[in-house]
Tab-separated table of C-alpha atoms in Angstrom:
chain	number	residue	atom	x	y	z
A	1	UNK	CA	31.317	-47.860	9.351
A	2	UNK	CA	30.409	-47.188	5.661
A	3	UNK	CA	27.691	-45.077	4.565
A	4	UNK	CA	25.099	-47.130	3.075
A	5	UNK	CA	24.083	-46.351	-0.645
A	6	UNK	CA	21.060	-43.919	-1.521
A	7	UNK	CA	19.223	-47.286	-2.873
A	8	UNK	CA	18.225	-48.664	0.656
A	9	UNK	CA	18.462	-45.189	2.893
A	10	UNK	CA	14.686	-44.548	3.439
A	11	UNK	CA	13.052	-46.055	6.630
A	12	UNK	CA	9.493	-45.247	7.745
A	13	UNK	CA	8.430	-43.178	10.114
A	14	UNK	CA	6.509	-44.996	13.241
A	15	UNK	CA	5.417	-42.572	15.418
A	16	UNK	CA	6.490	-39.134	16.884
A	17	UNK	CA	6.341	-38.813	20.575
A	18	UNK	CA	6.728	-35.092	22.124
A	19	UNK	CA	8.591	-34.393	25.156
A	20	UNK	CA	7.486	-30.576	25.323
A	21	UNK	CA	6.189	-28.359	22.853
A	22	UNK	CA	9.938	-27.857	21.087
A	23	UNK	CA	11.260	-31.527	21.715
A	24	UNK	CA	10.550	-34.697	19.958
A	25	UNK	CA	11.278	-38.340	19.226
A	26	UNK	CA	10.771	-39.445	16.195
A	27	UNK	CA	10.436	-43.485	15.797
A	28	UNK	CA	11.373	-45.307	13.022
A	29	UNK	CA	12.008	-48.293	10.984
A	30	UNK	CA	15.586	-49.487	11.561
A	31	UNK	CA	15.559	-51.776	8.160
A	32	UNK	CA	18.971	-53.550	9.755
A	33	UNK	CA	20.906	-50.304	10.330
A	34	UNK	CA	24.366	-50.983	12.598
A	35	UNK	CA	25.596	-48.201	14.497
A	36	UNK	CA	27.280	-47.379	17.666
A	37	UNK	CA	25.789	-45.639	20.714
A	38	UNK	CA	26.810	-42.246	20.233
A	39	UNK	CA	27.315	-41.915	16.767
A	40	UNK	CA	25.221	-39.306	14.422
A	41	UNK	CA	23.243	-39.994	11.307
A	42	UNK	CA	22.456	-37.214	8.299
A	43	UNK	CA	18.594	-37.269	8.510
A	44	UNK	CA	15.578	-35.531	6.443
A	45	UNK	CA	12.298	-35.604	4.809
A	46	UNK	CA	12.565	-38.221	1.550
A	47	UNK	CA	12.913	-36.322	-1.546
A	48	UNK	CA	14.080	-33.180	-0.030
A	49	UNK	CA	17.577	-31.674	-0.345
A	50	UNK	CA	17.933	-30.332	3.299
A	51	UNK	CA	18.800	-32.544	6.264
A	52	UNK	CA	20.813	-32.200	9.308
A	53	UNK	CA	22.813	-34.235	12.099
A	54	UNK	CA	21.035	-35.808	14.691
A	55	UNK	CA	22.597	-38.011	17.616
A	56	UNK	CA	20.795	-41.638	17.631
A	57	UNK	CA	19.098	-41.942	20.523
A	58	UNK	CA	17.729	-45.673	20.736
A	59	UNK	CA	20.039	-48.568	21.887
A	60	UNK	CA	21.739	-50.826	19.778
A	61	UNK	CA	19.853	-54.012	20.722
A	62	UNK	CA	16.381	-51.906	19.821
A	63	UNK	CA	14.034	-53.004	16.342
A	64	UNK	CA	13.587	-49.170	15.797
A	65	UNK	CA	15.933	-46.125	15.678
A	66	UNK	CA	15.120	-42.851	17.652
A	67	UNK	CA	16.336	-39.528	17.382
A	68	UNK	CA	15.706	-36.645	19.438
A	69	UNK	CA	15.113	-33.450	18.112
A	70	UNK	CA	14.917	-29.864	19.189
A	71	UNK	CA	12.728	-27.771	17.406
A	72	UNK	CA	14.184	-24.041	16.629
A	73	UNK	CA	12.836	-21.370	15.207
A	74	UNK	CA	15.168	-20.842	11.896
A	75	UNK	CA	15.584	-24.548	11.932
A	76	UNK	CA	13.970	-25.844	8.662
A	77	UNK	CA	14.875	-29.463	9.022
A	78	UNK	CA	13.303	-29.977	12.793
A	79	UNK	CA	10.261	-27.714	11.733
A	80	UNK	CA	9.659	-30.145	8.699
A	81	UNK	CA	10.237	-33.105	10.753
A	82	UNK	CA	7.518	-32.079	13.199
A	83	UNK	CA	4.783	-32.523	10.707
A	84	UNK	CA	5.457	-35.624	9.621
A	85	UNK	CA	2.787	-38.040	10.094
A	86	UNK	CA	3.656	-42.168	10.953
A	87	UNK	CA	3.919	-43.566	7.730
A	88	UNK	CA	5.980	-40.535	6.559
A	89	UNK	CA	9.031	-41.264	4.268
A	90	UNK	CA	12.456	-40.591	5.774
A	91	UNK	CA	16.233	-40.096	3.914
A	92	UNK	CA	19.271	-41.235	6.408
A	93	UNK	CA	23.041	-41.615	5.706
A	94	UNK	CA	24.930	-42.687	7.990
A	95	UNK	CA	26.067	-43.481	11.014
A	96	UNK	CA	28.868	-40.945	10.950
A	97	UNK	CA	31.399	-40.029	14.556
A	98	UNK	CA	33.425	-41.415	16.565
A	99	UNK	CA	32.212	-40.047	19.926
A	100	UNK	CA	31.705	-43.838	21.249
A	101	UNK	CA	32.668	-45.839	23.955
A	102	UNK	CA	36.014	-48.289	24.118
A	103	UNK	CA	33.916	-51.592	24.501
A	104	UNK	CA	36.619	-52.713	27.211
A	105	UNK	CA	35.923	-49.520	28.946
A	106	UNK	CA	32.517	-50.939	29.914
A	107	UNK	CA	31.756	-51.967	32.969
A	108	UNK	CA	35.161	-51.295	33.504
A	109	UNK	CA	35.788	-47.411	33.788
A	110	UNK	CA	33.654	-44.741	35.696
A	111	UNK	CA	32.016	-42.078	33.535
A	112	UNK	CA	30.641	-38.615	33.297
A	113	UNK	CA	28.287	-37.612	31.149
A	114	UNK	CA	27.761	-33.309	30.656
A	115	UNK	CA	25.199	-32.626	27.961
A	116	UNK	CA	23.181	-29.475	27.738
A	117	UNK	CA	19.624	-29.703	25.921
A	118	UNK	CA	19.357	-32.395	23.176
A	119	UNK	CA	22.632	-33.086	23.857
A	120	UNK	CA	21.535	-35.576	25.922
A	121	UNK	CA	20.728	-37.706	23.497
A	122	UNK	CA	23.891	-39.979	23.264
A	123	UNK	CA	23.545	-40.658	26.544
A	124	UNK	CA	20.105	-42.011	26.763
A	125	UNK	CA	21.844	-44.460	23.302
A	126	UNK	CA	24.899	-44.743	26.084
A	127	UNK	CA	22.831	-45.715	28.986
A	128	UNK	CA	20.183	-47.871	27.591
A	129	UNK	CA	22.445	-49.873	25.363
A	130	UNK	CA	25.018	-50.600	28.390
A	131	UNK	CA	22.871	-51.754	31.028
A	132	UNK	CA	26.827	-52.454	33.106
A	133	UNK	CA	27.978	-48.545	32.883
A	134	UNK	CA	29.035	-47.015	35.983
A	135	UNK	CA	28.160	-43.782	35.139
A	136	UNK	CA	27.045	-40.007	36.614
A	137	UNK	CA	24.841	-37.723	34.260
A	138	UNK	CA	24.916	-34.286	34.628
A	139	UNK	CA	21.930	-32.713	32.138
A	140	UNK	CA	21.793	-28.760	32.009
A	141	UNK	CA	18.681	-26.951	31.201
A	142	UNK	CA	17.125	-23.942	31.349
A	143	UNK	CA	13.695	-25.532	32.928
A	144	UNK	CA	12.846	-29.292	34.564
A	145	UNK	CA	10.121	-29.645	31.868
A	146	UNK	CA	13.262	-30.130	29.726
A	147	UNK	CA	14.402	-33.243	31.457
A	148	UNK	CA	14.255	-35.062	28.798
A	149	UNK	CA	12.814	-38.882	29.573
A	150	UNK	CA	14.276	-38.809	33.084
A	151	UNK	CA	12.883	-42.010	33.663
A	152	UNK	CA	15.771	-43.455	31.617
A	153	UNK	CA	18.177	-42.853	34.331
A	154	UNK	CA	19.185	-43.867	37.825
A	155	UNK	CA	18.311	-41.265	40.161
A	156	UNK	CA	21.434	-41.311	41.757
A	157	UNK	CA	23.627	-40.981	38.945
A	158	UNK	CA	21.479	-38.218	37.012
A	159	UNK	CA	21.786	-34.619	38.106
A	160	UNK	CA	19.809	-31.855	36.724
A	161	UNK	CA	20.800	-28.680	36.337
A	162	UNK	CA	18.392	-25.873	36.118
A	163	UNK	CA	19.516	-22.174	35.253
A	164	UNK	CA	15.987	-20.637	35.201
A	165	UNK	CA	13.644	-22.389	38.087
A	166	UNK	CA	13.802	-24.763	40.895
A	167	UNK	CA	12.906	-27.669	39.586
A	168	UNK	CA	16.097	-29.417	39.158
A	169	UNK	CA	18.131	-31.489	41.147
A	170	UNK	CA	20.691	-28.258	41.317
A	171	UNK	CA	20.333	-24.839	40.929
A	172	UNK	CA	22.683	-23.491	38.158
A	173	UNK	CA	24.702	-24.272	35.264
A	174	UNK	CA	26.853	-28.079	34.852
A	175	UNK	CA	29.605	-25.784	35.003
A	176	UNK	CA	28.824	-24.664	38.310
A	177	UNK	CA	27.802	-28.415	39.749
A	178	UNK	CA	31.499	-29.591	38.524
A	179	UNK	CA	32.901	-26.568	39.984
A	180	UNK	CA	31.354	-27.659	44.025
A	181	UNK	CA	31.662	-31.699	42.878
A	182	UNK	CA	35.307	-32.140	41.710
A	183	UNK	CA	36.010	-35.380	39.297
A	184	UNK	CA	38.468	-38.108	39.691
A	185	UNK	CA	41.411	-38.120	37.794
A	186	UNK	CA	40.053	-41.675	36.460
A	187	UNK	CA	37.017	-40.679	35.029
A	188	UNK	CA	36.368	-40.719	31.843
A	189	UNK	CA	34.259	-38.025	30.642
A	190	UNK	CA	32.135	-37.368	27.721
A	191	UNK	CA	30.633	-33.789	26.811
A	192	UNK	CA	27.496	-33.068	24.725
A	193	UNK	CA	26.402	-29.536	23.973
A	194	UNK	CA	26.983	-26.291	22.959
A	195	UNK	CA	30.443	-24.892	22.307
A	196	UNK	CA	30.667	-22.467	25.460
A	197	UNK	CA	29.939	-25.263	27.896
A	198	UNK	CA	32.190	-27.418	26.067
A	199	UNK	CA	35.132	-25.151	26.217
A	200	UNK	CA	34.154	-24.269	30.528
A	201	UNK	CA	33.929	-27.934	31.550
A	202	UNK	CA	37.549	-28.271	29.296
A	203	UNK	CA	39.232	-26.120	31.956
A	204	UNK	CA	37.102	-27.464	34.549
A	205	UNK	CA	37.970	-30.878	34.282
A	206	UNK	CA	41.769	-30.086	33.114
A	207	UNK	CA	42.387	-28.309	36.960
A	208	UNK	CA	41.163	-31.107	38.550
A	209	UNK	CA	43.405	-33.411	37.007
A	210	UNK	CA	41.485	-35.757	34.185
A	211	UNK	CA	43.659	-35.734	31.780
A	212	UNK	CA	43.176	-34.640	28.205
A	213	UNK	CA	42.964	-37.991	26.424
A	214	UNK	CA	39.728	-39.126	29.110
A	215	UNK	CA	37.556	-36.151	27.926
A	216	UNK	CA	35.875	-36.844	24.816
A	217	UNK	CA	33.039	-33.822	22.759
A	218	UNK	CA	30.778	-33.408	20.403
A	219	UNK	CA	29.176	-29.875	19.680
A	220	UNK	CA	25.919	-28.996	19.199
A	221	UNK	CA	25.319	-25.711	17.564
């Protein structure tokens, strides 16, 4: 897909919903934007000069566009974002990546899904936008508050992983849950994260015999 041209690239902000005090959706006006479920747009404030990469996180058959977004503490694009109030003027280019899914694949294949954090979000785009996916979710986070809209998925294909409480489905890192649940060599798997977890499941999922062409990444920094 093309980016569109800097003439029709502001939508409108609907509504921000928060997940937790760092974690957000913004809502907005999709104005006729195509993409792909699990491609990334550029997105910031109208009129400023900073923006950053966000997964979409709304299906493709939705009237809006969602993103979800992480607040961090030297992160001057998701603190601006925050204050935005519905109405707000936003700048997006895009979609950009090719971290999507085969259309034949669907309904077709089995999948895994490994995100850490916000990583989840082209997942959620993933899972709402291909009601036929046969699918397991493994989500790692520090605490279950972070389960971000859990509600989205099938309890028994979504695992979470907790490193700091109870709370979870599973005590521990993904890496550790792949470690005691081996994959199939058919799976096709799709990892969303940071780069250390991205690099573990790698090796993970390369000794137990998926090969290298069925395990697809994007990294979150």
């Amino acid at each position: 897909m093309k980016l569109r041209t800097t003439q029709d690239n502001t939508h409108e902000l609907i509504d921000t919903r928060h997940l937790t005090d760092s974690a957000y959706v913004l809502r907005m006006s999709r104005r006729g934007l195509q993409f792909r479920s699990g491609q990334h747009i550029l997105l910031g404030e109208a009129g400023s000069i900073h923006n950053r990469e966000y997964s979409v996180y709304s299906a493709e058959q939705d009237d809006f566009f969602e993103v979800l977004i992480k607040e961090v503490d030297d992160g001057l694009v998701s603190k601006q974002l925050k204050k935005l109030k519905a109405g707000s003027k936003l700048q997006l280019e895009g979609p950009l990546g090719f971290f999507t899914i085969e259309p034949g694949l669907i309904g077709n294949a089995k999948f895994l899904f490994v995100a850490t954090g916000s990583g989840i979000a082209p997942f959620h785009s993933f899972v709402r936008s291909y009601p036929p996916l046969d699918y397991q979710l493994l989500h790692g986070v520090r605490y279950a508050k972070e389960a971000y809209d859990k509600e989205t998925y099938s309890p028994e294909r979504y695992v979470l992983c907790t490193s700091q409480d109870e709370g979870g489905g599973f005590r521990g890192r993904v890496t550790d849950y792949l470690k005691s649940n081996p994959v199939e060599p058919d799976t096709h798997c799709y990892l969303c994260g940071n780069f250390e977890m991205i690099h573990e499941v790698f090796e993970i999922l390369e000794k137990q015999g998926v090969p290298p062409q069925q395990v697809h990444a994007e990294v979150y920094f």
